[in-house]
């Protein structure tokens, strides 16, 4: 088969990680090797699978997100990121692949 036949076909993984959320109040990080840190005062969230990775930078103002949901169990969240989220009253939730709650921190009431 010719490679030209696949030029218009998008990877299902790329499709999943290219979707926009229904609500800007919930930020979901999914995949393997998830990284949540603070860089130059902005929360930086990196997620994805294989070559299909994305990086999102969230400024503290204007604040749009109310919770960060991590779906997975590989990667890291820095202490700076936890403090950044707590200072802005943003909830942090981590759920593993089986749906088990691994961590949650309070956010807005």
mmCIF file of N, CA, C and O in Angstrom:
data_model
loop_
_atom_site.group_PDB
_atom_site.id
_atom_site.type_symbol
_atom_site.label_atom_id
_atom_site.label_comp_id
_atom_site.label_asym_id
_atom_site.label_seq_id
_atom_site.Cartn_x
_atom_site.Cartn_y
_atom_site.Cartn_z
ATOM 1 N N UNK A 1 0.824 -1.185 0.000
ATOM 2 C CA UNK A 1 0.000 0.000 0.000
ATOM 3 C C UNK A 1 0.865 1.244 0.000
ATOM 4 O O UNK A 1 1.915 1.273 0.611
ATOM 5 N N UNK A 2 0.355 2.237 -0.594
ATOM 6 C CA UNK A 2 1.062 3.511 -0.664
ATOM 7 C C UNK A 2 0.908 4.279 0.636
ATOM 8 O O UNK A 2 -0.153 4.278 1.253
ATOM 9 N N UNK A 3 1.979 4.938 1.053
ATOM 10 C CA UNK A 3 1.930 5.756 2.268
ATOM 11 C C UNK A 3 0.975 6.928 2.108
ATOM 12 O O UNK A 3 0.466 7.463 3.077
ATOM 13 N N UNK A 4 0.702 7.325 0.864
ATOM 14 C CA UNK A 4 -0.197 8.449 0.608
ATOM 15 C C UNK A 4 -1.616 8.157 1.104
ATOM 16 O O UNK A 4 -2.362 9.066 1.423
ATOM 17 N N UNK A 5 -1.993 6.889 1.191
ATOM 18 C CA UNK A 5 -3.323 6.530 1.668
ATOM 19 C C UNK A 5 -3.523 6.907 3.127
ATOM 20 O O UNK A 5 -4.642 7.090 3.576
ATOM 21 N N UNK A 6 -2.440 7.013 3.885
ATOM 22 C CA UNK A 6 -2.535 7.282 5.311
ATOM 23 C C UNK A 6 -2.304 8.746 5.664
ATOM 24 O O UNK A 6 -2.335 9.122 6.811
ATOM 25 N N UNK A 7 -2.093 9.600 4.678
ATOM 26 C CA UNK A 7 -1.814 11.000 4.953
ATOM 27 C C UNK A 7 -2.976 11.703 5.657
ATOM 28 O O UNK A 7 -2.769 12.594 6.468
ATOM 29 N N UNK A 8 -4.203 11.327 5.328
ATOM 30 C CA UNK A 8 -5.365 11.992 5.899
ATOM 31 C C UNK A 8 -5.881 11.303 7.160
ATOM 32 O O UNK A 8 -6.854 11.750 7.746
ATOM 33 N N UNK A 9 -5.246 10.230 7.585
ATOM 34 C CA UNK A 9 -5.692 9.480 8.742
ATOM 35 C C UNK A 9 -4.952 9.990 9.978
ATOM 36 O O UNK A 9 -3.734 10.018 10.004
ATOM 37 N N UNK A 10 -5.727 10.415 10.986
ATOM 38 C CA UNK A 10 -5.130 10.905 12.221
ATOM 39 C C UNK A 10 -5.080 9.776 13.239
ATOM 40 O O UNK A 10 -6.006 8.978 13.349
ATOM 41 N N UNK A 11 -4.009 9.708 13.985
ATOM 42 C CA UNK A 11 -3.847 8.705 15.025
ATOM 43 C C UNK A 11 -4.952 8.860 16.066
ATOM 44 O O UNK A 11 -5.287 9.971 16.460
ATOM 45 N N UNK A 12 -5.538 7.744 16.534
ATOM 46 C CA UNK A 12 -6.548 7.841 17.595
ATOM 47 C C UNK A 12 -5.974 8.465 18.860
ATOM 48 O O UNK A 12 -6.661 9.172 19.571
ATOM 49 N N UNK A 13 -4.695 8.215 19.131
ATOM 50 C CA UNK A 13 -4.054 8.800 20.309
ATOM 51 C C UNK A 13 -3.974 10.316 20.141
ATOM 52 O O UNK A 13 -4.290 11.074 21.054
ATOM 53 N N UNK A 14 -3.579 10.767 18.966
ATOM 54 C CA UNK A 14 -3.503 12.210 18.694
ATOM 55 C C UNK A 14 -4.889 12.838 18.800
ATOM 56 O O UNK A 14 -5.028 13.964 19.277
ATOM 57 N N UNK A 15 -5.904 12.109 18.381
ATOM 58 C CA UNK A 15 -7.273 12.615 18.465
ATOM 59 C C UNK A 15 -7.692 12.804 19.918
ATOM 60 O O UNK A 15 -8.272 13.823 20.279
ATOM 61 N N UNK A 16 -7.378 11.834 20.769
ATOM 62 C CA UNK A 16 -7.735 11.914 22.188
ATOM 63 C C UNK A 16 -7.036 13.096 22.850
ATOM 64 O O UNK A 16 -7.648 13.875 23.577
ATOM 65 N N UNK A 17 -5.743 13.243 22.604
ATOM 66 C CA UNK A 17 -5.000 14.309 23.269
ATOM 67 C C UNK A 17 -5.174 15.660 22.593
ATOM 68 O O UNK A 17 -4.704 16.669 23.108
ATOM 69 N N UNK A 18 -5.877 15.702 21.471
ATOM 70 C CA UNK A 18 -6.168 16.961 20.809
ATOM 71 C C UNK A 18 -7.524 17.539 21.183
ATOM 72 O O UNK A 18 -7.853 18.660 20.836
ATOM 73 N N UNK A 19 -8.318 16.773 21.917
ATOM 74 C CA UNK A 19 -9.655 17.223 22.303
ATOM 75 C C UNK A 19 -9.588 18.373 23.300
ATOM 76 O O UNK A 19 -8.704 18.433 24.126
ATOM 77 N N UNK A 20 -10.580 19.239 23.221
ATOM 78 C CA UNK A 20 -10.708 20.324 24.182
ATOM 79 C C UNK A 20 -11.759 19.915 25.225
ATOM 80 O O UNK A 20 -12.760 19.296 24.889
ATOM 81 N N UNK A 21 -11.545 20.282 26.489
ATOM 82 C CA UNK A 21 -12.501 19.892 27.537
ATOM 83 C C UNK A 21 -13.828 20.627 27.398
ATOM 84 O O UNK A 21 -13.892 21.713 26.810
ATOM 85 N N UNK A 22 -14.878 20.011 27.931
ATOM 86 C CA UNK A 22 -16.194 20.654 27.941
ATOM 87 C C UNK A 22 -16.196 21.867 28.858
ATOM 88 O O UNK A 22 -16.868 22.845 28.604
ATOM 89 N N UNK A 23 -15.443 21.774 29.956
ATOM 90 C CA UNK A 23 -15.389 22.864 30.931
ATOM 91 C C UNK A 23 -13.937 23.280 31.144
ATOM 92 O O UNK A 23 -13.092 22.441 31.451
ATOM 93 N N UNK A 24 -13.638 24.565 31.018
ATOM 94 C CA UNK A 24 -12.261 25.011 31.280
ATOM 95 C C UNK A 24 -11.911 24.950 32.768
ATOM 96 O O UNK A 24 -10.755 25.121 33.130
ATOM 97 N N UNK A 25 -12.898 24.670 33.633
ATOM 98 C CA UNK A 25 -12.645 24.601 35.074
ATOM 99 C C UNK A 25 -11.941 23.318 35.473
ATOM 100 O O UNK A 25 -11.359 23.235 36.546
ATOM 101 N N UNK A 26 -11.976 22.292 34.617
ATOM 102 C CA UNK A 26 -11.342 21.011 34.929
ATOM 103 C C UNK A 26 -10.215 20.762 33.932
ATOM 104 O O UNK A 26 -10.439 20.729 32.725
ATOM 105 N N UNK A 27 -9.014 20.593 34.454
ATOM 106 C CA UNK A 27 -7.859 20.279 33.623
ATOM 107 C C UNK A 27 -7.499 18.819 33.883
ATOM 108 O O UNK A 27 -7.272 18.436 35.032
ATOM 109 N N UNK A 28 -7.491 17.997 32.841
ATOM 110 C CA UNK A 28 -7.201 16.572 32.972
ATOM 111 C C UNK A 28 -5.837 16.277 32.358
ATOM 112 O O UNK A 28 -5.562 16.661 31.222
ATOM 113 N N UNK A 29 -4.983 15.605 33.137
ATOM 114 C CA UNK A 29 -3.694 15.126 32.651
ATOM 115 C C UNK A 29 -3.787 13.610 32.591
ATOM 116 O O UNK A 29 -4.140 12.961 33.575
ATOM 117 N N UNK A 30 -3.470 13.032 31.438
ATOM 118 C CA UNK A 30 -3.654 11.607 31.220
ATOM 119 C C UNK A 30 -2.457 11.072 30.450
ATOM 120 O O UNK A 30 -1.822 11.794 29.694
ATOM 121 N N UNK A 31 -2.165 9.805 30.643
ATOM 122 C CA UNK A 31 -1.085 9.180 29.888
ATOM 123 C C UNK A 31 -0.009 8.620 30.817
ATOM 124 O O UNK A 31 -0.284 8.233 31.943
ATOM 125 N N UNK A 32 1.223 8.603 30.300
ATOM 126 C CA UNK A 32 2.352 8.051 31.037
ATOM 127 C C UNK A 32 3.420 9.127 31.188
ATOM 128 O O UNK A 32 3.595 9.967 30.314
ATOM 129 N N UNK A 33 4.132 9.099 32.297
ATOM 130 C CA UNK A 33 5.174 10.088 32.521
ATOM 131 C C UNK A 33 4.613 11.496 32.645
ATOM 132 O O UNK A 33 5.179 12.449 32.125
ATOM 133 N N UNK A 34 3.510 11.626 33.361
ATOM 134 C CA UNK A 34 2.876 12.930 33.559
ATOM 135 C C UNK A 34 3.800 13.788 34.420
ATOM 136 O O UNK A 34 4.365 13.316 35.400
ATOM 137 N N UNK A 35 3.940 15.051 34.038
ATOM 138 C CA UNK A 35 4.811 15.974 34.781
ATOM 139 C C UNK A 35 4.029 17.236 35.103
ATOM 140 O O UNK A 35 3.494 17.885 34.207
ATOM 141 N N UNK A 36 3.982 17.574 36.374
ATOM 142 C CA UNK A 36 3.319 18.796 36.813
ATOM 143 C C UNK A 36 4.341 19.583 37.623
ATOM 144 O O UNK A 36 4.840 19.094 38.635
ATOM 145 N N UNK A 37 4.650 20.785 37.159
ATOM 146 C CA UNK A 37 5.656 21.613 37.832
ATOM 147 C C UNK A 37 5.317 23.080 37.616
ATOM 148 O O UNK A 37 4.364 23.416 36.913
ATOM 149 N N UNK A 38 6.107 23.946 38.240
ATOM 150 C CA UNK A 38 5.952 25.384 38.063
ATOM 151 C C UNK A 38 7.194 25.894 37.345
ATOM 152 O O UNK A 38 8.318 25.634 37.768
ATOM 153 N N UNK A 39 6.970 26.602 36.237
ATOM 154 C CA UNK A 39 8.059 27.188 35.463
ATOM 155 C C UNK A 39 7.729 28.664 35.247
ATOM 156 O O UNK A 39 6.682 28.980 34.677
ATOM 157 N N UNK A 40 8.590 29.521 35.742
ATOM 158 C CA UNK A 40 8.407 30.977 35.598
ATOM 159 C C UNK A 40 7.041 31.446 36.079
ATOM 160 O O UNK A 40 6.375 32.249 35.429
ATOM 161 N N UNK A 41 6.592 30.891 37.199
ATOM 162 C CA UNK A 41 5.338 31.315 37.799
ATOM 163 C C UNK A 41 4.085 30.709 37.208
ATOM 164 O O UNK A 41 2.989 30.990 37.674
ATOM 165 N N UNK A 42 4.231 29.874 36.179
ATOM 166 C CA UNK A 42 3.077 29.227 35.569
ATOM 167 C C UNK A 42 3.099 27.730 35.856
ATOM 168 O O UNK A 42 4.164 27.112 35.863
ATOM 169 N N UNK A 43 1.912 27.169 36.083
ATOM 170 C CA UNK A 43 1.808 25.723 36.231
ATOM 171 C C UNK A 43 2.009 25.098 34.860
ATOM 172 O O UNK A 43 1.377 25.503 33.885
ATOM 173 N N UNK A 44 2.909 24.123 34.775
ATOM 174 C CA UNK A 44 3.187 23.441 33.524
ATOM 175 C C UNK A 44 2.764 21.985 33.674
ATOM 176 O O UNK A 44 3.215 21.302 34.597
ATOM 177 N N UNK A 45 1.884 21.539 32.779
ATOM 178 C CA UNK A 45 1.369 20.173 32.815
ATOM 179 C C UNK A 45 1.739 19.496 31.498
ATOM 180 O O UNK A 45 1.329 19.942 30.433
ATOM 181 N N UNK A 46 2.529 18.424 31.606
ATOM 182 C CA UNK A 46 2.918 17.652 30.427
ATOM 183 C C UNK A 46 2.324 16.253 30.558
ATOM 184 O O UNK A 46 2.453 15.620 31.603
ATOM 185 N N UNK A 47 1.685 15.788 29.495
ATOM 186 C CA UNK A 47 1.095 14.457 29.514
ATOM 187 C C UNK A 47 1.046 13.899 28.105
ATOM 188 O O UNK A 47 1.465 14.546 27.154
ATOM 189 N N UNK A 48 0.540 12.683 27.993
ATOM 190 C CA UNK A 48 0.418 12.048 26.688
ATOM 191 C C UNK A 48 0.971 10.641 26.683
ATOM 192 O O UNK A 48 1.330 10.085 27.721
ATOM 193 N N UNK A 49 1.045 10.086 25.482
ATOM 194 C CA UNK A 49 1.538 8.723 25.289
ATOM 195 C C UNK A 49 2.515 8.728 24.123
ATOM 196 O O UNK A 49 2.191 9.243 23.044
ATOM 197 N N UNK A 50 3.691 8.147 24.336
ATOM 198 C CA UNK A 50 4.675 8.018 23.263
ATOM 199 C C UNK A 50 5.046 9.354 22.653
ATOM 200 O O UNK A 50 5.353 10.306 23.355
ATOM 201 N N UNK A 51 4.970 9.419 21.327
ATOM 202 C CA UNK A 51 5.299 10.647 20.613
ATOM 203 C C UNK A 51 4.175 11.678 20.679
ATOM 204 O O UNK A 51 4.364 12.823 20.286
ATOM 205 N N UNK A 52 3.014 11.257 21.138
ATOM 206 C CA UNK A 52 1.872 12.163 21.225
ATOM 207 C C UNK A 52 1.811 12.734 22.632
ATOM 208 O O UNK A 52 1.189 12.183 23.523
ATOM 209 N N UNK A 53 2.529 13.826 22.825
ATOM 210 C CA UNK A 53 2.583 14.485 24.129
ATOM 211 C C UNK A 53 2.148 15.929 23.960
ATOM 212 O O UNK A 53 2.236 16.492 22.885
ATOM 213 N N UNK A 54 1.665 16.491 25.039
ATOM 214 C CA UNK A 54 1.287 17.893 25.013
ATOM 215 C C UNK A 54 1.811 18.582 26.271
ATOM 216 O O UNK A 54 2.032 17.938 27.301
ATOM 217 N N UNK A 55 2.021 19.880 26.154
ATOM 218 C CA UNK A 55 2.427 20.679 27.299
ATOM 219 C C UNK A 55 1.485 21.878 27.375
ATOM 220 O O UNK A 55 1.274 22.573 26.385
ATOM 221 N N UNK A 56 0.909 22.049 28.568
ATOM 222 C CA UNK A 56 0.013 23.179 28.786
ATOM 223 C C UNK A 56 0.575 24.047 29.899
ATOM 224 O O UNK A 56 1.036 23.539 30.913
ATOM 225 N N UNK A 57 0.524 25.351 29.696
ATOM 226 C CA UNK A 57 0.990 26.311 30.695
ATOM 227 C C UNK A 57 -0.213 27.087 31.185
ATOM 228 O O UNK A 57 -0.957 27.667 30.391
ATOM 229 N N UNK A 58 -0.387 27.097 32.503
ATOM 230 C CA UNK A 58 -1.541 27.736 33.099
ATOM 231 C C UNK A 58 -1.059 28.911 33.948
ATOM 232 O O UNK A 58 -0.350 28.714 34.939
ATOM 233 N N UNK A 59 -1.437 30.137 33.584
ATOM 234 C CA UNK A 59 -1.042 31.288 34.395
ATOM 235 C C UNK A 59 -1.905 31.374 35.656
ATOM 236 O O UNK A 59 -3.024 30.841 35.697
ATOM 237 N N UNK A 60 -1.404 32.049 36.668
ATOM 238 C CA UNK A 60 -2.183 32.188 37.898
ATOM 239 C C UNK A 60 -3.343 33.172 37.722
ATOM 240 O O UNK A 60 -4.353 33.057 38.397
ATOM 241 N N UNK A 61 -3.205 34.114 36.812
ATOM 242 C CA UNK A 61 -4.269 35.075 36.540
ATOM 243 C C UNK A 61 -4.411 35.231 35.041
ATOM 244 O O UNK A 61 -3.395 35.369 34.371
ATOM 245 N N UNK A 62 -5.541 35.258 34.431
ATOM 246 C CA UNK A 62 -6.821 34.995 35.079
ATOM 247 C C UNK A 62 -6.957 33.509 35.355
ATOM 248 O O UNK A 62 -6.555 32.681 34.543
ATOM 249 N N UNK A 63 -7.472 33.217 36.504
ATOM 250 C CA UNK A 63 -7.597 31.817 36.899
ATOM 251 C C UNK A 63 -8.863 31.222 36.305
ATOM 252 O O UNK A 63 -9.950 31.731 36.521
ATOM 253 N N UNK A 64 -8.698 30.140 35.546
ATOM 254 C CA UNK A 64 -9.848 29.489 34.937
ATOM 255 C C UNK A 64 -10.113 28.121 35.539
ATOM 256 O O UNK A 64 -11.257 27.702 35.605
ATOM 257 N N UNK A 65 -9.076 27.406 35.950
ATOM 258 C CA UNK A 65 -9.295 26.040 36.415
ATOM 259 C C UNK A 65 -9.630 26.009 37.907
ATOM 260 O O UNK A 65 -9.147 26.837 38.686
ATOM 261 N N UNK A 66 -10.471 25.060 38.284
ATOM 262 C CA UNK A 66 -10.847 24.850 39.680
ATOM 263 C C UNK A 66 -10.290 23.535 40.204
ATOM 264 O O UNK A 66 -10.168 23.349 41.403
ATOM 265 N N UNK A 67 -9.944 22.621 39.277
ATOM 266 C CA UNK A 67 -9.372 21.338 39.707
ATOM 267 C C UNK A 67 -8.492 20.756 38.621
ATOM 268 O O UNK A 67 -8.746 20.929 37.432
ATOM 269 N N UNK A 68 -7.446 20.083 39.074
ATOM 270 C CA UNK A 68 -6.539 19.347 38.198
ATOM 271 C C UNK A 68 -6.736 17.875 38.510
ATOM 272 O O UNK A 68 -6.568 17.448 39.655
ATOM 273 N N UNK A 69 -7.125 17.104 37.499
ATOM 274 C CA UNK A 69 -7.353 15.674 37.665
ATOM 275 C C UNK A 69 -6.260 14.934 36.903
ATOM 276 O O UNK A 69 -6.091 15.129 35.701
ATOM 277 N N UNK A 70 -5.528 14.089 37.621
ATOM 278 C CA UNK A 70 -4.475 13.280 37.017
ATOM 279 C C UNK A 70 -4.986 11.855 36.905
ATOM 280 O O UNK A 70 -5.363 11.251 37.904
ATOM 281 N N UNK A 71 -5.011 11.340 35.671
ATOM 282 C CA UNK A 71 -5.430 9.962 35.423
ATOM 283 C C UNK A 71 -4.186 9.162 35.091
ATOM 284 O O UNK A 71 -3.712 9.169 33.959
ATOM 285 N N UNK A 72 -3.639 8.493 36.073
ATOM 286 C CA UNK A 72 -2.434 7.714 35.855
ATOM 287 C C UNK A 72 -1.607 7.614 37.123
ATOM 288 O O UNK A 72 -1.921 8.221 38.143
ATOM 289 N N UNK A 73 -0.543 6.845 37.010
ATOM 290 C CA UNK A 73 0.292 6.634 38.200
ATOM 291 C C UNK A 73 1.785 6.685 37.894
ATOM 292 O O UNK A 73 2.593 6.255 38.702
ATOM 293 N N UNK A 74 2.170 7.215 36.723
ATOM 294 C CA UNK A 74 3.585 7.394 36.427
ATOM 295 C C UNK A 74 3.854 8.866 36.147
ATOM 296 O O UNK A 74 3.076 9.535 35.472
ATOM 297 N N UNK A 75 4.938 9.361 36.710
ATOM 298 C CA UNK A 75 5.297 10.761 36.535
ATOM 299 C C UNK A 75 5.532 11.421 37.871
ATOM 300 O O UNK A 75 5.805 10.762 38.872
ATOM 301 N N UNK A 76 5.402 12.746 37.893
ATOM 302 C CA UNK A 76 5.632 13.453 39.150
ATOM 303 C C UNK A 76 4.859 14.764 39.220
ATOM 304 O O UNK A 76 4.481 15.350 38.216
ATOM 305 N N UNK A 77 4.634 15.194 40.462
ATOM 306 C CA UNK A 77 4.083 16.507 40.780
ATOM 307 C C UNK A 77 5.062 17.127 41.757
ATOM 308 O O UNK A 77 5.333 16.551 42.813
ATOM 309 N N UNK A 78 5.617 18.290 41.438
ATOM 310 C CA UNK A 78 6.605 18.907 42.326
ATOM 311 C C UNK A 78 5.919 19.568 43.518
ATOM 312 O O UNK A 78 4.725 19.893 43.483
ATOM 313 N N UNK A 79 6.709 19.798 44.565
ATOM 314 C CA UNK A 79 6.192 20.495 45.735
ATOM 315 C C UNK A 79 5.794 21.926 45.382
ATOM 316 O O UNK A 79 4.822 22.453 45.918
ATOM 317 N N UNK A 80 6.541 22.540 44.486
ATOM 318 C CA UNK A 80 6.185 23.886 44.019
ATOM 319 C C UNK A 80 4.798 23.891 43.370
ATOM 320 O O UNK A 80 4.013 24.825 43.562
ATOM 321 N N UNK A 81 4.500 22.849 42.600
ATOM 322 C CA UNK A 81 3.204 22.758 41.936
ATOM 323 C C UNK A 81 2.080 22.568 42.953
ATOM 324 O O UNK A 81 1.012 23.173 42.829
ATOM 325 N N UNK A 82 2.327 21.751 43.958
ATOM 326 C CA UNK A 82 1.318 21.542 45.001
ATOM 327 C C UNK A 82 1.037 22.860 45.718
ATOM 328 O O UNK A 82 -0.111 23.223 45.964
ATOM 329 N N UNK A 83 2.080 23.615 46.034
ATOM 330 C CA UNK A 83 1.920 24.921 46.691
ATOM 331 C C UNK A 83 1.174 25.898 45.768
ATOM 332 O O UNK A 83 0.292 26.626 46.200
ATOM 333 N N UNK A 84 1.528 25.910 44.482
ATOM 334 C CA UNK A 84 0.888 26.795 43.507
ATOM 335 C C UNK A 84 -0.613 26.525 43.468
ATOM 336 O O UNK A 84 -1.423 27.447 43.509
ATOM 337 N N UNK A 85 -0.981 25.254 43.397
ATOM 338 C CA UNK A 85 -2.391 24.868 43.368
ATOM 339 C C UNK A 85 -3.096 25.250 44.670
ATOM 340 O O UNK A 85 -4.207 25.787 44.649
ATOM 341 N N UNK A 86 -2.451 24.991 45.806
ATOM 342 C CA UNK A 86 -3.054 25.301 47.107
ATOM 343 C C UNK A 86 -3.248 26.801 47.285
ATOM 344 O O UNK A 86 -4.293 27.242 47.790
ATOM 345 N N UNK A 87 -2.275 27.591 46.868
ATOM 346 C CA UNK A 87 -2.386 29.047 46.999
ATOM 347 C C UNK A 87 -3.550 29.610 46.199
ATOM 348 O O UNK A 87 -4.121 30.635 46.567
ATOM 349 N N UNK A 88 -3.911 28.958 45.113
ATOM 350 C CA UNK A 88 -5.014 29.418 44.265
ATOM 351 C C UNK A 88 -6.311 28.640 44.508
ATOM 352 O O UNK A 88 -7.274 28.772 43.743
ATOM 353 N N UNK A 89 -6.330 27.824 45.575
ATOM 354 C CA UNK A 89 -7.517 27.019 45.913
ATOM 355 C C UNK A 89 -7.972 26.126 44.768
ATOM 356 O O UNK A 89 -9.163 26.000 44.488
ATOM 357 N N UNK A 90 -7.011 25.494 44.097
ATOM 358 C CA UNK A 90 -7.309 24.566 43.011
ATOM 359 C C UNK A 90 -7.130 23.148 43.543
ATOM 360 O O UNK A 90 -6.071 22.811 44.077
ATOM 361 N N UNK A 91 -8.169 22.336 43.441
ATOM 362 C CA UNK A 91 -8.120 20.955 43.926
ATOM 363 C C UNK A 91 -7.201 20.113 43.040
ATOM 364 O O UNK A 91 -7.133 20.315 41.823
ATOM 365 N N UNK A 92 -6.520 19.168 43.655
ATOM 366 C CA UNK A 92 -5.658 18.222 42.948
ATOM 367 C C UNK A 92 -6.156 16.820 43.256
ATOM 368 O O UNK A 92 -6.272 16.436 44.428
ATOM 369 N N UNK A 93 -6.475 16.065 42.209
ATOM 370 C CA UNK A 93 -7.014 14.715 42.364
ATOM 371 C C UNK A 93 -6.215 13.780 41.476
ATOM 372 O O UNK A 93 -5.940 14.104 40.323
ATOM 373 N N UNK A 94 -5.842 12.620 42.034
ATOM 374 C CA UNK A 94 -5.169 11.604 41.227
ATOM 375 C C UNK A 94 -5.944 10.302 41.325
ATOM 376 O O UNK A 94 -6.258 9.830 42.420
ATOM 377 N N UNK A 95 -6.246 9.734 40.155
ATOM 378 C CA UNK A 95 -6.991 8.483 40.059
ATOM 379 C C UNK A 95 -6.166 7.518 39.220
ATOM 380 O O UNK A 95 -5.626 7.900 38.177
ATOM 381 N N UNK A 96 -6.043 6.258 39.677
ATOM 382 C CA UNK A 96 -5.268 5.301 38.884
ATOM 383 C C UNK A 96 -6.132 4.684 37.788
ATOM 384 O O UNK A 96 -7.312 4.989 37.650
ATOM 385 N N UNK A 97 -5.536 3.826 36.994
ATOM 386 C CA UNK A 97 -6.220 3.244 35.823
ATOM 387 C C UNK A 97 -7.433 2.391 36.205
ATOM 388 O O UNK A 97 -8.327 2.177 35.391
ATOM 389 N N UNK A 98 -7.467 1.912 37.455
ATOM 390 C CA UNK A 98 -8.595 1.110 37.916
ATOM 391 C C UNK A 98 -9.708 1.960 38.514
ATOM 392 O O UNK A 98 -10.698 1.432 38.998
ATOM 393 N N UNK A 99 -9.529 3.279 38.523
ATOM 394 C CA UNK A 99 -10.532 4.168 39.083
ATOM 395 C C UNK A 99 -10.391 4.393 40.574
ATOM 396 O O UNK A 99 -11.246 5.018 41.189
ATOM 397 N N UNK A 100 -9.312 3.915 41.159
ATOM 398 C CA UNK A 100 -9.082 4.061 42.603
ATOM 399 C C UNK A 100 -8.497 5.446 42.884
ATOM 400 O O UNK A 100 -7.546 5.871 42.230
ATOM 401 N N UNK A 101 -9.065 6.142 43.844
ATOM 402 C CA UNK A 101 -8.561 7.442 44.249
ATOM 403 C C UNK A 101 -7.234 7.257 44.971
ATOM 404 O O UNK A 101 -7.154 6.544 45.970
ATOM 405 N N UNK A 102 -6.195 7.876 44.452
ATOM 406 C CA UNK A 102 -4.870 7.771 45.066
ATOM 407 C C UNK A 102 -4.542 8.989 45.917
ATOM 408 O O UNK A 102 -3.862 8.890 46.933
ATOM 409 N N UNK A 103 -5.034 10.163 45.489
ATOM 410 C CA UNK A 103 -4.722 11.385 46.219
ATOM 411 C C UNK A 103 -5.784 12.428 45.915
ATOM 412 O O UNK A 103 -6.293 12.502 44.790
ATOM 413 N N UNK A 104 -6.076 13.251 46.919
ATOM 414 C CA UNK A 104 -6.911 14.414 46.669
ATOM 415 C C UNK A 104 -6.521 15.497 47.655
ATOM 416 O O UNK A 104 -6.122 15.213 48.780
ATOM 417 N N UNK A 105 -6.592 16.707 47.192
ATOM 418 C CA UNK A 105 -6.334 17.849 48.057
ATOM 419 C C UNK A 105 -7.523 18.784 47.918
ATOM 420 O O UNK A 105 -8.182 18.829 46.879
ATOM 421 N N UNK A 106 -7.793 19.527 48.972
ATOM 422 C CA UNK A 106 -8.949 20.421 48.895
ATOM 423 C C UNK A 106 -8.728 21.556 47.909
ATOM 424 O O UNK A 106 -7.602 21.955 47.640
ATOM 425 N N UNK A 107 -9.801 22.021 47.374
ATOM 426 C CA UNK A 107 -9.761 23.175 46.477
ATOM 427 C C UNK A 107 -10.818 24.145 46.931
ATOM 428 O O UNK A 107 -11.029 24.331 48.130
ATOM 429 N N UNK A 108 -11.520 24.713 46.007
ATOM 430 C CA UNK A 108 -12.590 25.643 46.350
ATOM 431 C C UNK A 108 -13.723 24.930 47.060
ATOM 432 O O UNK A 108 -14.013 23.781 46.787
ATOM 433 N N UNK A 109 -14.353 25.630 47.961
ATOM 434 C CA UNK A 109 -15.479 25.050 48.672
ATOM 435 C C UNK A 109 -16.728 25.091 47.835
ATOM 436 O O UNK A 109 -16.884 25.836 46.940
#
